[in-house]
mmCIF file of C-alpha atoms in Angstrom:
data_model
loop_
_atom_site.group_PDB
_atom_site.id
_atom_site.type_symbol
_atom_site.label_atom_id
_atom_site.label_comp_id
_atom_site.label_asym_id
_atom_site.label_seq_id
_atom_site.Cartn_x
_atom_site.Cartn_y
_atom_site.Cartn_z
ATOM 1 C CA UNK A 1 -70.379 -50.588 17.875
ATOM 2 C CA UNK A 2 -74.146 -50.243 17.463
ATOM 3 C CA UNK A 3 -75.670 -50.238 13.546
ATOM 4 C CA UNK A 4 -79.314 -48.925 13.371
ATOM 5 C CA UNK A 5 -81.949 -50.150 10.773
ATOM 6 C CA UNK A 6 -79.610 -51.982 8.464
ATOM 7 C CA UNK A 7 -81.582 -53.289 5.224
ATOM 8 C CA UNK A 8 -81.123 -56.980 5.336
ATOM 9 C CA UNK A 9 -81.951 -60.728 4.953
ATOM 10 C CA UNK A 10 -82.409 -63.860 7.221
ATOM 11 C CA UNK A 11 -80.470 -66.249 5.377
ATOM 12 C CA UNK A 12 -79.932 -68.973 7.795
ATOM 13 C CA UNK A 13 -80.821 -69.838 11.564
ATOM 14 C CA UNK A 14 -80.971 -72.421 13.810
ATOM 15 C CA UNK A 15 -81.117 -72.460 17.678
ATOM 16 C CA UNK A 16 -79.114 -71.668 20.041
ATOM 17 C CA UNK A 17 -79.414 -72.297 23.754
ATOM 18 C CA UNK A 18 -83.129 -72.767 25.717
ATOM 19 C CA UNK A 19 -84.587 -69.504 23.781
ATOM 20 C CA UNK A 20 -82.632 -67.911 21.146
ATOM 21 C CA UNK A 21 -81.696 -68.026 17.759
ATOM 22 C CA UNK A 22 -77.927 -68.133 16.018
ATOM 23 C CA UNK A 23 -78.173 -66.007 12.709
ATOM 24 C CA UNK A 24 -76.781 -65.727 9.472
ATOM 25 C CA UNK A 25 -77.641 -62.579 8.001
ATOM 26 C CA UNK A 26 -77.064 -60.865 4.374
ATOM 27 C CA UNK A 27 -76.610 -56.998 4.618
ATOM 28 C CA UNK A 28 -76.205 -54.334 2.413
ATOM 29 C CA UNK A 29 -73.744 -52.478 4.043
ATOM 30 C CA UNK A 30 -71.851 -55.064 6.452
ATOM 31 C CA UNK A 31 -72.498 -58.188 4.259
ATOM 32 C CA UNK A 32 -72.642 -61.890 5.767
ATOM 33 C CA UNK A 33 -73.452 -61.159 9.385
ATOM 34 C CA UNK A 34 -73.723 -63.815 12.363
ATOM 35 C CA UNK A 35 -76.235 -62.428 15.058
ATOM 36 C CA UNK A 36 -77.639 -63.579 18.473
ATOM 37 C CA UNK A 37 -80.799 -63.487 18.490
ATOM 38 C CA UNK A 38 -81.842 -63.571 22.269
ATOM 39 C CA UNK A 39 -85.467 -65.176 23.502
ATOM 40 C CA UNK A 40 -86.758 -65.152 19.944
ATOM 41 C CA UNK A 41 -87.723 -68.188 20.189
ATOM 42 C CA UNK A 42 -89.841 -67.825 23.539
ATOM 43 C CA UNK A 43 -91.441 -64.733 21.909
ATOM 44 C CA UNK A 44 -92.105 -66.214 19.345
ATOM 45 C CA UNK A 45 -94.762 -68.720 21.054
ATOM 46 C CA UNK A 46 -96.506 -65.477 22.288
ATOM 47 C CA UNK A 47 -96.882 -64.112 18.895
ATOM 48 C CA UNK A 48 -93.943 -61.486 19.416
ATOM 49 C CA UNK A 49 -92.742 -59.380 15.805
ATOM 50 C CA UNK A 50 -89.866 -61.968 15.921
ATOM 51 C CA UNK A 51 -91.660 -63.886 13.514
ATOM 52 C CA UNK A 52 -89.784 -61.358 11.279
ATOM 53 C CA UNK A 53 -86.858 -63.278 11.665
ATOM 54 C CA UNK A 54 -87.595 -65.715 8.544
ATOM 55 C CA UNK A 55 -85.852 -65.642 5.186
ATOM 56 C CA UNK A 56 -86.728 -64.051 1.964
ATOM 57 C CA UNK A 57 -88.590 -61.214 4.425
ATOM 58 C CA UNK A 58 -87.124 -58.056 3.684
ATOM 59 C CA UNK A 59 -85.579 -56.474 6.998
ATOM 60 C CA UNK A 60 -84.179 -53.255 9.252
ATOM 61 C CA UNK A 61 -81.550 -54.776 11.586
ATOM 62 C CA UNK A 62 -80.634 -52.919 14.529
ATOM 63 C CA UNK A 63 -77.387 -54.844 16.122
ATOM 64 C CA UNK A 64 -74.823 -54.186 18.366
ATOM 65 C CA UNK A 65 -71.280 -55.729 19.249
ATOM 66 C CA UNK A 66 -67.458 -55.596 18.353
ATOM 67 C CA UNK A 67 -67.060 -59.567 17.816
ATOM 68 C CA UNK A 68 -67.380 -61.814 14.707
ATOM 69 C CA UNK A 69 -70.827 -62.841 16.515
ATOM 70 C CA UNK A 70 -73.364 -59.540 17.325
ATOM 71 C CA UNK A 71 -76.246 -59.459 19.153
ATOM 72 C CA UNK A 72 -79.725 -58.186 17.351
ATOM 73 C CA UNK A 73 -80.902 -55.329 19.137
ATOM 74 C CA UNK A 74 -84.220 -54.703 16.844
ATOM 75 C CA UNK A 75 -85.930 -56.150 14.199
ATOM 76 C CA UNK A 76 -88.641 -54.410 11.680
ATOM 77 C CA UNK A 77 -89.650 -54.960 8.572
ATOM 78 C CA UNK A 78 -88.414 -52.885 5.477
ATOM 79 C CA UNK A 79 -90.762 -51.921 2.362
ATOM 80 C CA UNK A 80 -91.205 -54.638 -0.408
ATOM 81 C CA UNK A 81 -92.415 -58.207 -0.735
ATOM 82 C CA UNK A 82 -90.639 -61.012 -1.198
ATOM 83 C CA UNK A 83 -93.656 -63.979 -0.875
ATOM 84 C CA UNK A 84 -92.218 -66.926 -2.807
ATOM 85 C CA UNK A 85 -94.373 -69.955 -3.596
ATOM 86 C CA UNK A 86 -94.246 -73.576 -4.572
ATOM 87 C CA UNK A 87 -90.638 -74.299 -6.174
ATOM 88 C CA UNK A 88 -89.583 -71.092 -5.491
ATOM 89 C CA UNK A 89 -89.058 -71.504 -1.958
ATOM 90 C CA UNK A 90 -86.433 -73.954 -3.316
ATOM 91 C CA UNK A 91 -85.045 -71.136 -5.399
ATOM 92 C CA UNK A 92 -84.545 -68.730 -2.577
ATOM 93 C CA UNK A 93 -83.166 -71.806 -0.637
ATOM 94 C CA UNK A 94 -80.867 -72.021 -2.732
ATOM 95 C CA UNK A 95 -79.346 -68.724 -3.154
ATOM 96 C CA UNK A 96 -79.371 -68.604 0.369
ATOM 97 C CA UNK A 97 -76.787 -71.938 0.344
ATOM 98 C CA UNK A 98 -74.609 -70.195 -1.941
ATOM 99 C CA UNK A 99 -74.368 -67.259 0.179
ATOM 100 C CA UNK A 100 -73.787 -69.175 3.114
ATOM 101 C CA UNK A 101 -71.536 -71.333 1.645
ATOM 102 C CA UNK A 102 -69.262 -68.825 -0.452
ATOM 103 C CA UNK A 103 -69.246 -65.411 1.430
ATOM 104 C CA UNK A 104 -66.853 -64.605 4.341
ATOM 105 C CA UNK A 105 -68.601 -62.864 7.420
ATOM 106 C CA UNK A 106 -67.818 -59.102 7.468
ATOM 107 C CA UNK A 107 -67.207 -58.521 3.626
ATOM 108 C CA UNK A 108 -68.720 -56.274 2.450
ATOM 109 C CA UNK A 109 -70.798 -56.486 -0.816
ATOM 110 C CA UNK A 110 -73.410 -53.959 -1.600
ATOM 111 C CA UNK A 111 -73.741 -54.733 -5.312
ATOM 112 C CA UNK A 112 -74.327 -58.029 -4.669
ATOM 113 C CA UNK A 113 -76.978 -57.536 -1.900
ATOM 114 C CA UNK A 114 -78.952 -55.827 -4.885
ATOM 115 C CA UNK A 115 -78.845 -58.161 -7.150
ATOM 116 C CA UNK A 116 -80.230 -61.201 -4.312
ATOM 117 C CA UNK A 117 -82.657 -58.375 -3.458
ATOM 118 C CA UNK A 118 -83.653 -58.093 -6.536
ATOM 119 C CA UNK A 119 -83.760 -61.678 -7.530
ATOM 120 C CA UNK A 120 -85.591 -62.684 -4.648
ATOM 121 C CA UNK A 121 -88.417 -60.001 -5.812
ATOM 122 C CA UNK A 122 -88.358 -61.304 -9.443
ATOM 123 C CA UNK A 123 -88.586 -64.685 -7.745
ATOM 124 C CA UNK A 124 -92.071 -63.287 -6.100
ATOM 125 C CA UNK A 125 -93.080 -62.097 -9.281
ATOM 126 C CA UNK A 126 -93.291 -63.260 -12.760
ATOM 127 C CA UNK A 127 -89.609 -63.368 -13.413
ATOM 128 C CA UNK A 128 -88.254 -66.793 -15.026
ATOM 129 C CA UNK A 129 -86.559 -69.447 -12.767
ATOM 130 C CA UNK A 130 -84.153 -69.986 -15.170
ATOM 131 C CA UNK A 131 -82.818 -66.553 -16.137
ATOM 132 C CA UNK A 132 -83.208 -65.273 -12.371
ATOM 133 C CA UNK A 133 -80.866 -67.942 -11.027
ATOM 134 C CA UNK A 134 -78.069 -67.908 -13.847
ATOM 135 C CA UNK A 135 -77.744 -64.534 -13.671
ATOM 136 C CA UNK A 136 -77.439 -64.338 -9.822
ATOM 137 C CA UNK A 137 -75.123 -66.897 -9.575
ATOM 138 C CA UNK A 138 -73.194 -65.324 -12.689
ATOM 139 C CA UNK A 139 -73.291 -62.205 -10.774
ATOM 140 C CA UNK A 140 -71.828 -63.818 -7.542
ATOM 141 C CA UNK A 141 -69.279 -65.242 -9.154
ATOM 142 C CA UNK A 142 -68.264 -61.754 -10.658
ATOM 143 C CA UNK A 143 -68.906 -60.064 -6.791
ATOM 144 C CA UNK A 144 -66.231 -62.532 -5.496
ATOM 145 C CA UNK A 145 -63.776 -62.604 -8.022
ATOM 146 C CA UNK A 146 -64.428 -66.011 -9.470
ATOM 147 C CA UNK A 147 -65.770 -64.349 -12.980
ATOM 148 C CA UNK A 148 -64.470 -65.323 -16.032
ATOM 149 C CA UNK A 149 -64.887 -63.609 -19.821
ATOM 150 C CA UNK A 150 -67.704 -64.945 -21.665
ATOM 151 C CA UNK A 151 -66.769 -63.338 -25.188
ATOM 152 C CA UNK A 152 -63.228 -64.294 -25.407
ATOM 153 C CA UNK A 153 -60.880 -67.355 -25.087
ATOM 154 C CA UNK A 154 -58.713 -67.584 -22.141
ATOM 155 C CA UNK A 155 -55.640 -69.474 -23.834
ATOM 156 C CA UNK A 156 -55.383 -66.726 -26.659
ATOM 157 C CA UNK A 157 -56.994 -63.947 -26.020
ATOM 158 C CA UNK A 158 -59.330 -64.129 -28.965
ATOM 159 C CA UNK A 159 -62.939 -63.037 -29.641
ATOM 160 C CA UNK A 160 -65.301 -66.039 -28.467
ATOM 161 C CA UNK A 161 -66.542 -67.112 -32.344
ATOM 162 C CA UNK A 162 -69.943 -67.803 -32.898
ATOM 163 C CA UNK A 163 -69.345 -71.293 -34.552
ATOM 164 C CA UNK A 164 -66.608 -72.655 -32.007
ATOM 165 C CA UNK A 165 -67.188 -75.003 -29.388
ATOM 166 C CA UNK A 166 -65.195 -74.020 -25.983
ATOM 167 C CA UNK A 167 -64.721 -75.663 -22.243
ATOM 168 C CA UNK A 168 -64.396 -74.783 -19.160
ATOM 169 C CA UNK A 169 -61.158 -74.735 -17.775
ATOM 170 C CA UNK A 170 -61.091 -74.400 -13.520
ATOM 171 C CA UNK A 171 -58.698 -71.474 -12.737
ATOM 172 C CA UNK A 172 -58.297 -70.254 -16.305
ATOM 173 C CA UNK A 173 -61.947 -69.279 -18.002
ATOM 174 C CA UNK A 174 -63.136 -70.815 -21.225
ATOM 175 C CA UNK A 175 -61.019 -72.321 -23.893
ATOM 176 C CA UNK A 176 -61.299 -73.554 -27.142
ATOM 177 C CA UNK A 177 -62.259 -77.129 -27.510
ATOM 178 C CA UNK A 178 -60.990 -80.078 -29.887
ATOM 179 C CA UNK A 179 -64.107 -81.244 -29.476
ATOM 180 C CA UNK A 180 -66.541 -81.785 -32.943
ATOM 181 C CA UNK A 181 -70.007 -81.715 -31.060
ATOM 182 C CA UNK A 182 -71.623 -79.575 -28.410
ATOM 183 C CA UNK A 183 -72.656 -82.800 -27.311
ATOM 184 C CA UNK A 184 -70.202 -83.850 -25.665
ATOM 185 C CA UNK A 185 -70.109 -82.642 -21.520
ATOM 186 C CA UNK A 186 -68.283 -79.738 -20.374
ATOM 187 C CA UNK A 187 -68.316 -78.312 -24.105
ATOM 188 C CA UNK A 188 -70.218 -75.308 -24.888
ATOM 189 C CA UNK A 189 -71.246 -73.582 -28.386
ATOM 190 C CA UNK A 190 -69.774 -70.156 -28.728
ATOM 191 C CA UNK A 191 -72.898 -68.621 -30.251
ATOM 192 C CA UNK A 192 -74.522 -69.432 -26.736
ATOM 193 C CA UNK A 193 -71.627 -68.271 -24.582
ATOM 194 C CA UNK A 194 -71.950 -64.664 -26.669
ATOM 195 C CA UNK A 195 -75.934 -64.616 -25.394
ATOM 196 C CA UNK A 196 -74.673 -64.929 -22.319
ATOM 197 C CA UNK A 197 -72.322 -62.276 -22.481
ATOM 198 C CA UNK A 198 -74.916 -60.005 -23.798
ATOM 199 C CA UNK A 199 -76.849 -60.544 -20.467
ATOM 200 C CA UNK A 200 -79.350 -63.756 -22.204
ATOM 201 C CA UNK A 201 -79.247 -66.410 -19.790
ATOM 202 C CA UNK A 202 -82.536 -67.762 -21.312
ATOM 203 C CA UNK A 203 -83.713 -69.179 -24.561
ATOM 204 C CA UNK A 204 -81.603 -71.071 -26.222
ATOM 205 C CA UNK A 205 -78.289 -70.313 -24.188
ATOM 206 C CA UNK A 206 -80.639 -71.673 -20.788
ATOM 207 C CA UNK A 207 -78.979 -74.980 -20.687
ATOM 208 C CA UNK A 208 -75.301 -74.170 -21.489
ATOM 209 C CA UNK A 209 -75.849 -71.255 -18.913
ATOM 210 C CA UNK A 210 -76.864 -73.965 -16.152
ATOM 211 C CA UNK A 211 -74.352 -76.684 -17.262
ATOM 212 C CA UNK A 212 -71.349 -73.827 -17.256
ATOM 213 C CA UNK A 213 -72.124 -71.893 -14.194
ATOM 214 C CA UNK A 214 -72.973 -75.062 -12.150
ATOM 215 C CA UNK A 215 -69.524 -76.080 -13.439
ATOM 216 C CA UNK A 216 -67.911 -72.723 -12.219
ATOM 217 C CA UNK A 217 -69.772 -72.781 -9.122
ATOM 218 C CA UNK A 218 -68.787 -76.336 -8.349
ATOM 219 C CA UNK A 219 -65.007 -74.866 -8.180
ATOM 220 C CA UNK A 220 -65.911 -73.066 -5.334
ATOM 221 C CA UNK A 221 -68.261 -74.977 -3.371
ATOM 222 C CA UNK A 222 -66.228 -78.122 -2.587
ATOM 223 C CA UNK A 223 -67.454 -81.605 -2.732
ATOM 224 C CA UNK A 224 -70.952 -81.203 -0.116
ATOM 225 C CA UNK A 225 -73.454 -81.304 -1.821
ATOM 226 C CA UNK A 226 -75.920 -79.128 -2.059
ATOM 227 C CA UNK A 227 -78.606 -79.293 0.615
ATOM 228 C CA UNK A 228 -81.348 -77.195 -1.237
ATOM 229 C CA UNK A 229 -80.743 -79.415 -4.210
ATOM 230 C CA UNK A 230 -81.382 -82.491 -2.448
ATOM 231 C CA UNK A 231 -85.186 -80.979 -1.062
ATOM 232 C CA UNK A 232 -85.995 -79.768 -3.993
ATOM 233 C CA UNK A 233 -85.610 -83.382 -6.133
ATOM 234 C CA UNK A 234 -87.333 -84.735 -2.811
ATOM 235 C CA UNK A 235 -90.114 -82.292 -3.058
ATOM 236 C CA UNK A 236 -90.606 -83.268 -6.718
ATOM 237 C CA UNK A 237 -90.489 -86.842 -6.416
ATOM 238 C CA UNK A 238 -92.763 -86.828 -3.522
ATOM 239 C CA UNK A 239 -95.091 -84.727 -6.221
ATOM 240 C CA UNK A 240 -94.876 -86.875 -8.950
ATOM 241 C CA UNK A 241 -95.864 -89.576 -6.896
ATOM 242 C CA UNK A 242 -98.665 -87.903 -5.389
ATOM 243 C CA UNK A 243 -100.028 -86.843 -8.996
ATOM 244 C CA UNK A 244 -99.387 -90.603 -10.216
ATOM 245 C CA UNK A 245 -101.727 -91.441 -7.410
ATOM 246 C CA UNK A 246 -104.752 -89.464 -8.098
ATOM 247 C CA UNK A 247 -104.346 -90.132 -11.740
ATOM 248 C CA UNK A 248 -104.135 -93.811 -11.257
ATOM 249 C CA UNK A 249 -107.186 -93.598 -8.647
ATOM 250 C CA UNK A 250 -109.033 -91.257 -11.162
ATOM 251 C CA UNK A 251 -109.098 -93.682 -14.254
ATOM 252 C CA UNK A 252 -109.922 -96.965 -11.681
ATOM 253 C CA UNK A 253 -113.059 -94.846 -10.741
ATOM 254 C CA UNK A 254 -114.020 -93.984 -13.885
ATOM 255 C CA UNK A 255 -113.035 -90.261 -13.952
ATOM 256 C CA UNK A 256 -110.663 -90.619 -16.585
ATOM 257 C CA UNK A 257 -110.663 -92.035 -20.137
#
């Protein structure tokens, strides 16, 4: 079987052999892909287009091969940019963990390779971290099955109500709560959940969005940890630091009052 020019994304790599590359590729028609990439890495040193073969880089795949693991044929790039900067490198990471770590390899999801597509471009743009992220991982949960209703209780079937507080229940979807106070973990207000459900993952619903997906997501993801998550707080710390530094050498100079 040979595929020509399939749109796609480098989500993962590492290397494989003296010269090559081992693959894990997003695409819209074939899904989660695993590809050899052969010599890449010894073109690469020349300068060769392989270069291509980096994520968030919108892609034409050309690949060939009847086994779980096919062998890239050709590479080019497709229209669009997807240049992400600073802590949204971290971002993209990230979605690319989830894919790697939730998608089986020759499912197909086309809806879903839209919606990283375009979150990766509102990523390069002006979109907000927040509301880009919840709503991608709220829509891979709903690609894969894992969704749960955001405007009603799961126990009885009732309207979500504005005023109630509700939890998360693993397996079942969101239930009403004994609980008095939002407050208190793993309980979320219903007026929030219902912005959610209207497609508002920001404003006021942006922290019960992160604390109730990350709960939903955890379901699935098993007990790793998250490598993107780790870099990121590394990153940061490493910046704050930094900052502290020139501050603190600023105001012993003089530059600072």
């Amino acid at each position: 079987m040979r595929v020509n020019l399939q749109p796609a994304y480098v989500i993962h790599s590492r290397p494989y052999r003296d010269s090559s590359a081992l693959l894990d590729v997003f695409t819209a028609e074939y899904g989660r892909l695993g590809l050899v990439a052969r010599g890449t890495r010894r073109q690469s040193r020349r300068g060769s287009g392989t270069a291509l073969l980096q994520p968030f880089i919108p892609l034409l795949l050309s690949f060939s091969g009847r086994s779980e693991l096919k062998t890239l044929v050709a590479t080019e790039r497709a229209q669009g940019e997807c240049s992400l900067r600073k802590e949204r490198i971290f971002c993209g990471m990230y979605m690319n963990e989830l894919l790697v770590r939730m998608l089986h390899r020759d499912d197909a999801h086309p809806a879903l390779f839209s919606a990283y597509d375009q979150a990766l471009k509102a990523l390069a743009g002006t979109g907000t971290v927040d509301t880009v992220l919840r709503r991608f991982e709220y829509q891979l949960l709903d690609e894969l099955g894992y969704n749960f209703d955001l405007g009603a209780d799961a126990a009885s079937g009732q309207p979500i109500q504005p005023a109630g507080l509700y939890r998360y229940e693993r397996g079942v979807g969101l239930v009403a709560s004994a609980d008095s106070i939002a407050d208190v973990s793993g309980v979320y207000p219903g007026a929030e959940l219902l912005a959610m459900a209207s497609g508002e993952f920001g404003g006021s619903a942006r922290l019960t969005a992160k604390r109730l997906l990350r709960e939903a997501l955890a379901e699935h993801l098993g007990e790793a940890p998250l490598r993107s998550r780790e870099l990121f707080r590394a990153a940061r710390a490493v910046s704050v630091q930094a900052s502290t530094q020139a501050a603190s050498e600023a105001i012993s100079q003089g530059d600072l009052t």
